[in-house]
Amino acid sequence: MSAIGSSRTSAEIASQPAVWRQAAASLPRQASALPRRGERVAVVGCGTSWFMAQSYAVLRETGGHGETDAFAASEFPVGRRYDRVLAITRSGTTTEVLDLLHRLKGTVATGAVTADPDTPVMRAADAVAVLDFADEESVVQTRFATANLALLRAHLESENALPAGVLPLDDVVRDAERAVSEPLDAAVPGAEQFTFLGTGWTCGLALEAALKMREAAGAWTEAYPAMEYRHGPISITGPGRVTWAFGRLPEGLAGDVDRVGGTLVADSTGVAGSLDPLADLIRAQRLAVVCAEARGHDPDRPRNLTRSVVLEDGRA
């Protein structure tokens, strides 16, 4: 199955290795918006940005950079003490994010990461990292989200705060180049159901992979922490259904998938989890496009979605 499709979304997916390099190179001019070592930090976003916030929160705290929580912007616990709040917003116009930043103004240091320097978030946050080179024409987020996590990983790496076992970004980019080009298992796109699993910082990636499949392809997808799989979710697995893990599987889980007749996704080495999990997310993005096109959907124009959720004044 070809690595690159004809859609705009496919082209943006394929650009990610180069975009991640650019994100890392931009770190010196972005650092003022990012958390300092030892700060107690909350990271907020909506949709995909919230899932990237979850992954970063675990990476930062596990790496010893500081206590870190992640929230959907609408669910932020106003009144809880933080040294800094970091917002992720591709459009810079998302209502819930802007409302929260305005509410926090003057009470806590705020930063943001955005793709568009000509949007309200530039005034709403104290400092803003702009990844305009990672912006997208597609409604469905791919490269902006992953460029965020690449930047944040590069920042942790620069401060010797990557958790044990997490690859430096140069290695991640090499894995991403492989993820862009290696064939997908031809049997996987025809599955009727997909379960994505993660552990620690990769739980956010599992949630994001499931979201991409829903957004682009309207597919039946679920996502869970890997150790929760046996506590109910395995009941949905069977012939014609896929289990995809980001990172190494917990011991015995591959056998459990096989026992119930499910298909466990592996890369070209034949081993699930041999790619860096962020690079493996590229393969899941590609799968979403393939499934969308097979079902007659246009991945560049997903049903019921817009680039940014901007709510009217006076909403409930």
mmCIF file of C-alpha atoms in Angstrom:
data_model
loop_
_atom_site.group_PDB
_atom_site.id
_atom_site.type_symbol
_atom_site.label_atom_id
_atom_site.label_comp_id
_atom_site.label_asym_id
_atom_site.label_seq_id
_atom_site.Cartn_x
_atom_site.Cartn_y
_atom_site.Cartn_z
ATOM 1 C CA MET A 1 0.000 0.000 0.000
ATOM 2 C CA SER A 2 1.561 3.324 -1.068
ATOM 3 C CA ALA A 3 3.111 5.636 1.477
ATOM 4 C CA ILE A 4 1.618 8.888 0.156
ATOM 5 C CA GLY A 5 -1.921 9.428 -1.109
ATOM 6 C CA SER A 6 -3.280 12.200 -3.307
ATOM 7 C CA SER A 7 -5.065 14.216 -0.599
ATOM 8 C CA ARG A 8 -3.751 17.378 0.995
ATOM 9 C CA THR A 9 -3.907 15.578 4.326
ATOM 10 C CA SER A 10 -1.585 12.867 2.972
ATOM 11 C CA ALA A 11 0.947 15.468 1.860
ATOM 12 C CA GLU A 12 0.906 17.094 5.293
ATOM 13 C CA ILE A 13 1.340 13.718 6.969
ATOM 14 C CA ALA A 14 4.360 12.973 4.774
ATOM 15 C CA SER A 15 5.972 16.320 5.640
ATOM 16 C CA GLN A 16 6.253 15.541 9.346
ATOM 17 C CA PRO A 17 9.898 14.409 9.591
ATOM 18 C CA ALA A 18 11.082 17.695 8.071
ATOM 19 C CA VAL A 19 8.623 19.710 10.160
ATOM 20 C CA TRP A 20 9.842 18.048 13.376
ATOM 21 C CA ARG A 21 13.409 18.989 12.535
ATOM 22 C CA GLN A 22 12.262 22.561 11.977
ATOM 23 C CA ALA A 23 10.395 22.564 15.287
ATOM 24 C CA ALA A 24 13.513 21.468 17.151
ATOM 25 C CA ALA A 25 15.632 24.065 15.354
ATOM 26 C CA SER A 26 13.143 26.780 16.345
ATOM 27 C CA LEU A 27 13.492 26.022 20.070
ATOM 28 C CA PRO A 28 15.740 29.004 20.977
ATOM 29 C CA ARG A 29 13.129 31.521 19.820
ATOM 30 C CA GLN A 30 10.197 29.581 21.312
ATOM 31 C CA ALA A 31 11.578 28.843 24.766
ATOM 32 C CA SER A 32 10.105 31.904 26.522
ATOM 33 C CA ALA A 33 6.613 30.398 26.185
ATOM 34 C CA LEU A 34 7.610 26.999 27.571
ATOM 35 C CA PRO A 35 7.717 25.770 31.174
ATOM 36 C CA ARG A 36 10.784 26.326 33.339
ATOM 37 C CA ARG A 37 12.367 23.522 35.311
ATOM 38 C CA GLY A 38 10.662 23.061 38.659
ATOM 39 C CA GLU A 39 7.476 24.948 37.800
ATOM 40 C CA ARG A 40 4.126 23.395 38.590
ATOM 41 C CA VAL A 41 2.433 23.456 35.195
ATOM 42 C CA ALA A 42 -0.974 22.803 33.675
ATOM 43 C CA VAL A 43 -1.203 22.165 29.925
ATOM 44 C CA VAL A 44 -4.565 22.720 28.228
ATOM 45 C CA GLY A 45 -6.092 22.255 24.809
ATOM 46 C CA CYS A 46 -9.142 20.974 22.990
ATOM 47 C CA GLY A 47 -9.449 17.769 20.958
ATOM 48 C CA THR A 48 -6.115 16.783 19.444
ATOM 49 C CA SER A 49 -4.308 19.528 21.376
ATOM 50 C CA TRP A 50 -5.624 18.108 24.641
ATOM 51 C CA PHE A 51 -4.240 14.677 23.760
ATOM 52 C CA MET A 52 -0.823 16.199 22.980
ATOM 53 C CA ALA A 53 -1.032 17.985 26.328
ATOM 54 C CA GLN A 54 -1.605 14.648 28.053
ATOM 55 C CA SER A 55 1.446 13.088 26.429
ATOM 56 C CA TYR A 56 3.660 16.052 27.255
ATOM 57 C CA ALA A 57 2.456 16.202 30.859
ATOM 58 C CA VAL A 58 3.578 12.622 31.482
ATOM 59 C CA LEU A 59 6.900 13.137 29.676
ATOM 60 C CA ARG A 60 7.702 16.304 31.612
ATOM 61 C CA GLU A 61 6.789 14.980 35.046
ATOM 62 C CA THR A 62 8.390 11.573 34.521
ATOM 63 C CA GLY A 63 11.567 13.273 33.294
ATOM 64 C CA GLY A 64 11.836 15.291 36.503
ATOM 65 C CA HIS A 65 11.197 18.698 34.938
ATOM 66 C CA GLY A 66 8.270 19.472 37.219
ATOM 67 C CA GLU A 67 4.791 18.479 38.318
ATOM 68 C CA THR A 68 2.496 18.658 35.284
ATOM 69 C CA ASP A 69 -1.237 18.192 34.739
ATOM 70 C CA ALA A 70 -3.241 18.217 31.504
ATOM 71 C CA PHE A 71 -6.832 19.332 31.066
ATOM 72 C CA ALA A 72 -9.368 19.978 28.381
ATOM 73 C CA ALA A 73 -9.534 23.769 28.419
ATOM 74 C CA SER A 74 -13.221 23.683 29.370
ATOM 75 C CA GLU A 75 -12.443 21.517 32.419
ATOM 76 C CA PHE A 76 -9.544 23.491 33.892
ATOM 77 C CA PRO A 77 -9.843 23.663 37.712
ATOM 78 C CA VAL A 78 -9.785 27.432 38.162
ATOM 79 C CA GLY A 79 -8.537 28.179 41.668
ATOM 80 C CA ARG A 80 -5.950 25.404 41.735
ATOM 81 C CA ARG A 81 -2.441 26.815 42.068
ATOM 82 C CA TYR A 82 -0.020 26.556 39.148
ATOM 83 C CA ASP A 83 3.155 28.441 38.307
ATOM 84 C CA ARG A 84 2.350 28.394 34.609
ATOM 85 C CA VAL A 85 -0.459 27.385 32.254
ATOM 86 C CA LEU A 86 0.507 26.366 28.729
ATOM 87 C CA ALA A 87 -2.206 26.325 26.060
ATOM 88 C CA ILE A 88 -1.969 24.468 22.745
ATOM 89 C CA THR A 89 -4.159 25.840 19.958
ATOM 90 C CA ARG A 90 -3.509 25.404 16.248
ATOM 91 C CA SER A 91 -5.937 28.108 15.140
ATOM 92 C CA GLY A 92 -5.389 30.553 17.985
ATOM 93 C CA THR A 93 -9.151 31.170 17.962
ATOM 94 C CA THR A 94 -10.638 28.278 19.978
ATOM 95 C CA THR A 95 -13.220 29.741 22.332
ATOM 96 C CA GLU A 96 -12.556 27.586 25.388
ATOM 97 C CA VAL A 97 -8.800 28.242 25.244
ATOM 98 C CA LEU A 98 -9.182 32.003 24.824
ATOM 99 C CA ASP A 99 -11.790 32.216 27.573
ATOM 100 C CA LEU A 100 -9.470 30.421 29.978
ATOM 101 C CA LEU A 101 -6.419 32.536 29.116
ATOM 102 C CA HIS A 102 -8.409 35.733 29.588
ATOM 103 C CA ARG A 103 -9.731 34.468 32.922
ATOM 104 C CA LEU A 104 -6.196 33.659 34.130
ATOM 105 C CA LYS A 105 -4.644 36.916 32.904
ATOM 106 C CA GLY A 106 -2.594 38.543 35.638
ATOM 107 C CA THR A 107 -2.998 35.660 38.100
ATOM 108 C CA VAL A 108 -0.550 33.107 36.669
ATOM 109 C CA ALA A 109 2.085 33.080 33.931
ATOM 110 C CA THR A 110 0.599 31.822 30.671
ATOM 111 C CA GLY A 111 2.115 30.549 27.453
ATOM 112 C CA ALA A 112 0.693 29.194 24.236
ATOM 113 C CA VAL A 113 1.755 27.273 21.159
ATOM 114 C CA THR A 114 -0.053 28.158 17.933
ATOM 115 C CA ALA A 115 0.281 27.972 14.174
ATOM 116 C CA ASP A 116 -1.094 31.406 13.344
ATOM 117 C CA PRO A 117 0.569 34.603 14.625
ATOM 118 C CA ASP A 118 -2.353 36.748 13.450
ATOM 119 C CA THR A 119 -4.957 35.440 15.896
ATOM 120 C CA PRO A 120 -6.304 36.452 19.342
ATOM 121 C CA VAL A 121 -4.131 34.000 21.280
ATOM 122 C CA MET A 122 -1.147 36.300 20.634
ATOM 123 C CA ARG A 123 -2.755 38.847 22.982
ATOM 124 C CA ALA A 124 -4.396 36.392 25.351
ATOM 125 C CA ALA A 125 -1.175 34.644 26.491
ATOM 126 C CA ASP A 126 1.890 36.224 28.085
ATOM 127 C CA ALA A 127 4.242 34.496 25.633
ATOM 128 C CA VAL A 128 3.544 32.503 22.477
ATOM 129 C CA ALA A 129 5.551 29.933 20.522
ATOM 130 C CA VAL A 130 4.593 30.162 16.851
ATOM 131 C CA LEU A 131 4.934 27.069 14.664
ATOM 132 C CA ASP A 132 3.625 28.671 11.482
ATOM 133 C CA PHE A 133 5.750 26.327 9.367
ATOM 134 C CA ALA A 134 3.661 23.445 10.769
ATOM 135 C CA ASP A 135 0.284 24.973 9.959
ATOM 136 C CA GLU A 136 -2.124 22.967 7.839
ATOM 137 C CA GLU A 137 -4.793 23.463 5.233
ATOM 138 C CA SER A 138 -6.519 20.288 6.426
ATOM 139 C CA VAL A 139 -9.290 20.378 8.995
ATOM 140 C CA VAL A 140 -7.965 17.164 10.544
ATOM 141 C CA GLN A 141 -4.824 17.940 12.538
ATOM 142 C CA THR A 142 -1.701 15.911 11.876
ATOM 143 C CA ARG A 143 1.616 17.741 11.571
ATOM 144 C CA PHE A 144 0.829 20.731 13.808
ATOM 145 C CA ALA A 145 -0.039 18.432 16.701
ATOM 146 C CA THR A 146 3.054 16.287 16.325
ATOM 147 C CA ALA A 147 5.282 19.343 15.773
ATOM 148 C CA ASN A 148 4.088 20.567 19.177
ATOM 149 C CA LEU A 149 5.189 17.358 20.837
ATOM 150 C CA ALA A 150 8.461 17.390 18.879
ATOM 151 C CA LEU A 151 9.174 20.922 20.134
ATOM 152 C CA LEU A 152 8.294 20.020 23.710
ATOM 153 C CA ARG A 153 10.410 16.856 23.574
ATOM 154 C CA ALA A 154 13.311 18.856 22.173
ATOM 155 C CA HIS A 155 12.929 21.307 25.059
ATOM 156 C CA LEU A 156 13.024 18.518 27.627
ATOM 157 C CA GLU A 157 16.011 16.989 25.837
ATOM 158 C CA SER A 158 17.855 20.323 25.932
ATOM 159 C CA GLU A 159 17.369 20.401 29.715
ATOM 160 C CA ASN A 160 18.368 16.754 30.267
ATOM 161 C CA ALA A 161 14.811 15.932 31.288
ATOM 162 C CA LEU A 162 13.817 13.187 28.874
ATOM 163 C CA PRO A 163 12.548 10.159 30.787
ATOM 164 C CA ALA A 164 14.626 6.990 30.644
ATOM 165 C CA GLY A 165 13.986 5.062 27.443
ATOM 166 C CA VAL A 166 12.553 8.015 25.504
ATOM 167 C CA LEU A 167 14.533 8.651 22.332
ATOM 168 C CA PRO A 168 16.270 11.922 21.461
ATOM 169 C CA LEU A 169 14.577 13.791 18.650
ATOM 170 C CA ASP A 170 17.165 12.964 15.982
ATOM 171 C CA ASP A 171 16.316 9.285 16.427
ATOM 172 C CA VAL A 172 12.597 10.060 16.440
ATOM 173 C CA VAL A 173 12.907 11.836 13.086
ATOM 174 C CA ARG A 174 14.684 8.839 11.576
ATOM 175 C CA ASP A 175 11.862 6.616 12.775
ATOM 176 C CA ALA A 176 9.373 9.101 11.304
ATOM 177 C CA GLU A 177 11.047 8.863 7.903
ATOM 178 C CA ARG A 178 10.559 5.133 8.080
ATOM 179 C CA ALA A 179 6.927 5.504 9.194
ATOM 180 C CA VAL A 180 6.142 7.735 6.216
ATOM 181 C CA SER A 181 7.478 5.283 3.671
ATOM 182 C CA GLU A 182 6.972 1.730 4.917
ATOM 183 C CA PRO A 183 3.904 -0.122 3.596
ATOM 184 C CA LEU A 184 0.870 -0.600 5.799
ATOM 185 C CA ASP A 185 -0.368 -4.135 6.274
ATOM 186 C CA ALA A 186 -2.915 -4.519 3.486
ATOM 187 C CA ALA A 187 -5.263 -6.450 5.800
ATOM 188 C CA VAL A 188 -5.533 -3.718 8.451
ATOM 189 C CA PRO A 189 -7.572 -1.044 6.576
ATOM 190 C CA GLY A 190 -10.361 -3.560 5.999
ATOM 191 C CA ALA A 191 -10.922 -4.161 9.713
ATOM 192 C CA GLU A 192 -14.319 -3.230 11.104
ATOM 193 C CA GLN A 193 -13.022 -1.971 14.469
ATOM 194 C CA PHE A 194 -9.779 -0.565 15.917
ATOM 195 C CA THR A 195 -8.575 -0.431 19.526
ATOM 196 C CA PHE A 196 -5.549 1.768 20.269
ATOM 197 C CA LEU A 197 -3.519 1.226 23.432
ATOM 198 C CA GLY A 198 -0.899 3.304 25.199
ATOM 199 C CA THR A 199 1.192 3.285 28.360
ATOM 200 C CA GLY A 200 2.331 6.381 30.256
ATOM 201 C CA TRP A 201 2.979 9.218 27.832
ATOM 202 C CA THR A 202 1.682 7.191 24.885
ATOM 203 C CA CYS A 203 -1.882 7.045 26.253
ATOM 204 C CA GLY A 204 -2.411 10.476 24.702
ATOM 205 C CA LEU A 205 -1.160 9.149 21.372
ATOM 206 C CA ALA A 206 -3.618 6.255 21.525
ATOM 207 C CA LEU A 207 -6.476 8.694 22.110
ATOM 208 C CA GLU A 208 -5.259 10.821 19.214
ATOM 209 C CA ALA A 209 -5.004 7.850 16.835
ATOM 210 C CA ALA A 210 -8.578 6.877 17.662
ATOM 211 C CA LEU A 211 -9.722 10.454 17.075
ATOM 212 C CA LYS A 212 -8.020 10.580 13.661
ATOM 213 C CA MET A 213 -9.806 7.424 12.597
ATOM 214 C CA ARG A 214 -13.164 8.843 13.709
ATOM 215 C CA GLU A 215 -12.603 12.275 12.152
ATOM 216 C CA ALA A 216 -11.246 11.204 8.781
ATOM 217 C CA ALA A 217 -12.914 7.848 8.237
ATOM 218 C CA GLY A 218 -15.923 7.740 10.545
ATOM 219 C CA ALA A 219 -14.462 4.491 11.869
ATOM 220 C CA TRP A 220 -15.405 2.549 14.995
ATOM 221 C CA THR A 221 -12.428 3.160 17.260
ATOM 222 C CA GLU A 222 -11.637 3.015 20.959
ATOM 223 C CA ALA A 223 -8.553 3.865 23.040
ATOM 224 C CA TYR A 224 -7.378 2.757 26.479
ATOM 225 C CA PRO A 225 -4.331 2.462 28.723
ATOM 226 C CA ALA A 226 -2.777 -0.857 27.737
ATOM 227 C CA MET A 227 -3.171 -2.482 31.141
ATOM 228 C CA GLU A 228 -6.891 -1.650 31.075
ATOM 229 C CA TYR A 229 -7.354 -3.724 27.915
ATOM 230 C CA ARG A 230 -8.011 -6.928 29.856
ATOM 231 C CA HIS A 231 -10.539 -5.118 32.090
ATOM 232 C CA GLY A 232 -13.334 -5.116 29.540
ATOM 233 C CA PRO A 233 -12.076 -3.721 26.203
ATOM 234 C CA ILE A 234 -10.706 -7.090 25.096
ATOM 235 C CA SER A 235 -14.332 -8.242 24.852
ATOM 236 C CA ILE A 236 -14.704 -6.260 21.610
ATOM 237 C CA THR A 237 -11.657 -7.859 19.976
ATOM 238 C CA GLY A 238 -12.025 -10.746 17.542
ATOM 239 C CA PRO A 239 -11.594 -11.701 13.893
ATOM 240 C CA GLY A 240 -11.639 -8.667 11.625
ATOM 241 C CA ARG A 241 -10.750 -6.307 14.465
ATOM 242 C CA VAL A 242 -7.416 -4.616 15.139
ATOM 243 C CA THR A 243 -5.434 -3.877 18.289
ATOM 244 C CA TRP A 244 -2.691 -1.265 17.876
ATOM 245 C CA ALA A 245 -0.282 -0.430 20.697
ATOM 246 C CA PHE A 246 1.942 2.638 20.930
ATOM 247 C CA GLY A 247 5.155 1.465 22.532
ATOM 248 C CA ARG A 248 5.925 -1.985 23.810
ATOM 249 C CA LEU A 249 3.012 -4.169 24.797
ATOM 250 C CA PRO A 250 2.688 -5.310 28.406
ATOM 251 C CA GLU A 251 3.825 -8.885 28.872
ATOM 252 C CA GLY A 252 1.295 -11.434 27.679
ATOM 253 C CA LEU A 253 -0.968 -8.980 25.875
ATOM 254 C CA ALA A 254 0.041 -10.103 22.383
ATOM 255 C CA GLY A 255 -0.985 -13.628 23.321
ATOM 256 C CA ASP A 256 -4.308 -12.360 24.616
ATOM 257 C CA VAL A 257 -5.047 -10.622 21.304
ATOM 258 C CA ASP A 258 -4.128 -13.763 19.391
ATOM 259 C CA ARG A 259 -6.238 -15.952 21.671
ATOM 260 C CA VAL A 260 -9.429 -14.029 20.881
ATOM 261 C CA GLY A 261 -8.683 -13.886 17.138
ATOM 262 C CA GLY A 262 -7.761 -10.206 16.853
ATOM 263 C CA THR A 263 -5.083 -8.697 14.618
ATOM 264 C CA LEU A 264 -2.142 -7.085 16.403
ATOM 265 C CA VAL A 265 -0.495 -4.323 14.367
ATOM 266 C CA ALA A 266 3.264 -4.578 13.899
ATOM 267 C CA ASP A 267 5.631 -2.564 11.734
ATOM 268 C CA SER A 268 8.011 -3.834 9.041
ATOM 269 C CA THR A 269 10.228 -5.526 11.637
ATOM 270 C CA GLY A 270 7.280 -7.684 12.669
ATOM 271 C CA VAL A 271 7.466 -6.318 16.228
ATOM 272 C CA ALA A 272 4.748 -4.133 17.728
ATOM 273 C CA GLY A 273 6.319 -1.067 19.320
ATOM 274 C CA SER A 274 9.725 -1.046 17.599
ATOM 275 C CA LEU A 275 9.120 2.475 16.242
ATOM 276 C CA ASP A 276 9.189 5.517 18.478
ATOM 277 C CA PRO A 277 5.525 5.978 19.458
ATOM 278 C CA LEU A 278 5.303 9.506 18.027
ATOM 279 C CA ALA A 279 6.649 8.204 14.714
ATOM 280 C CA ASP A 280 4.188 5.317 14.878
ATOM 281 C CA LEU A 281 1.372 7.857 15.104
ATOM 282 C CA ILE A 282 2.238 8.776 11.501
ATOM 283 C CA ARG A 283 1.296 5.257 10.440
ATOM 284 C CA ALA A 284 -2.035 5.582 12.240
ATOM 285 C CA GLN A 285 -2.648 8.916 10.480
ATOM 286 C CA ARG A 286 -1.936 7.262 7.154
ATOM 287 C CA LEU A 287 -4.322 4.447 8.045
ATOM 288 C CA ALA A 288 -7.060 7.003 8.742
ATOM 289 C CA VAL A 289 -6.634 8.473 5.257
ATOM 290 C CA VAL A 290 -6.621 5.056 3.589
ATOM 291 C CA CYS A 291 -9.774 4.021 5.462
ATOM 292 C CA ALA A 292 -11.489 7.317 4.646
ATOM 293 C CA GLU A 293 -10.819 6.958 0.932
ATOM 294 C CA ALA A 294 -11.899 3.293 0.949
ATOM 295 C CA ARG A 295 -15.219 4.355 2.493
ATOM 296 C CA GLY A 296 -15.765 7.121 -0.040
ATOM 297 C CA HIS A 297 -14.946 9.980 2.356
ATOM 298 C CA ASP A 298 -12.761 12.959 1.525
ATOM 299 C CA PRO A 299 -10.084 13.172 4.274
ATOM 300 C CA ASP A 300 -9.573 16.855 3.459
ATOM 301 C CA ARG A 301 -13.241 17.599 4.183
ATOM 302 C CA PRO A 302 -14.360 15.504 7.167
ATOM 303 C CA ARG A 303 -18.024 15.385 8.052
ATOM 304 C CA ASN A 304 -19.381 17.750 10.720
ATOM 305 C CA LEU A 305 -15.999 19.358 11.468
ATOM 306 C CA THR A 306 -14.451 22.803 11.095
ATOM 307 C CA ARG A 307 -10.848 23.949 11.528
ATOM 308 C CA SER A 308 -11.633 25.756 14.797
ATOM 309 C CA VAL A 309 -14.535 25.713 17.238
ATOM 310 C CA VAL A 310 -15.584 29.320 17.806
ATOM 311 C CA LEU A 311 -18.717 29.645 19.919
ATOM 312 C CA GLU A 312 -21.137 32.552 19.715
ATOM 313 C CA ASP A 313 -21.455 35.051 22.583
ATOM 314 C CA GLY A 314 -24.269 34.238 24.952
ATOM 315 C CA ARG A 315 -23.901 30.488 24.564
ATOM 316 C CA ALA A 316 -25.145 28.223 27.330
#
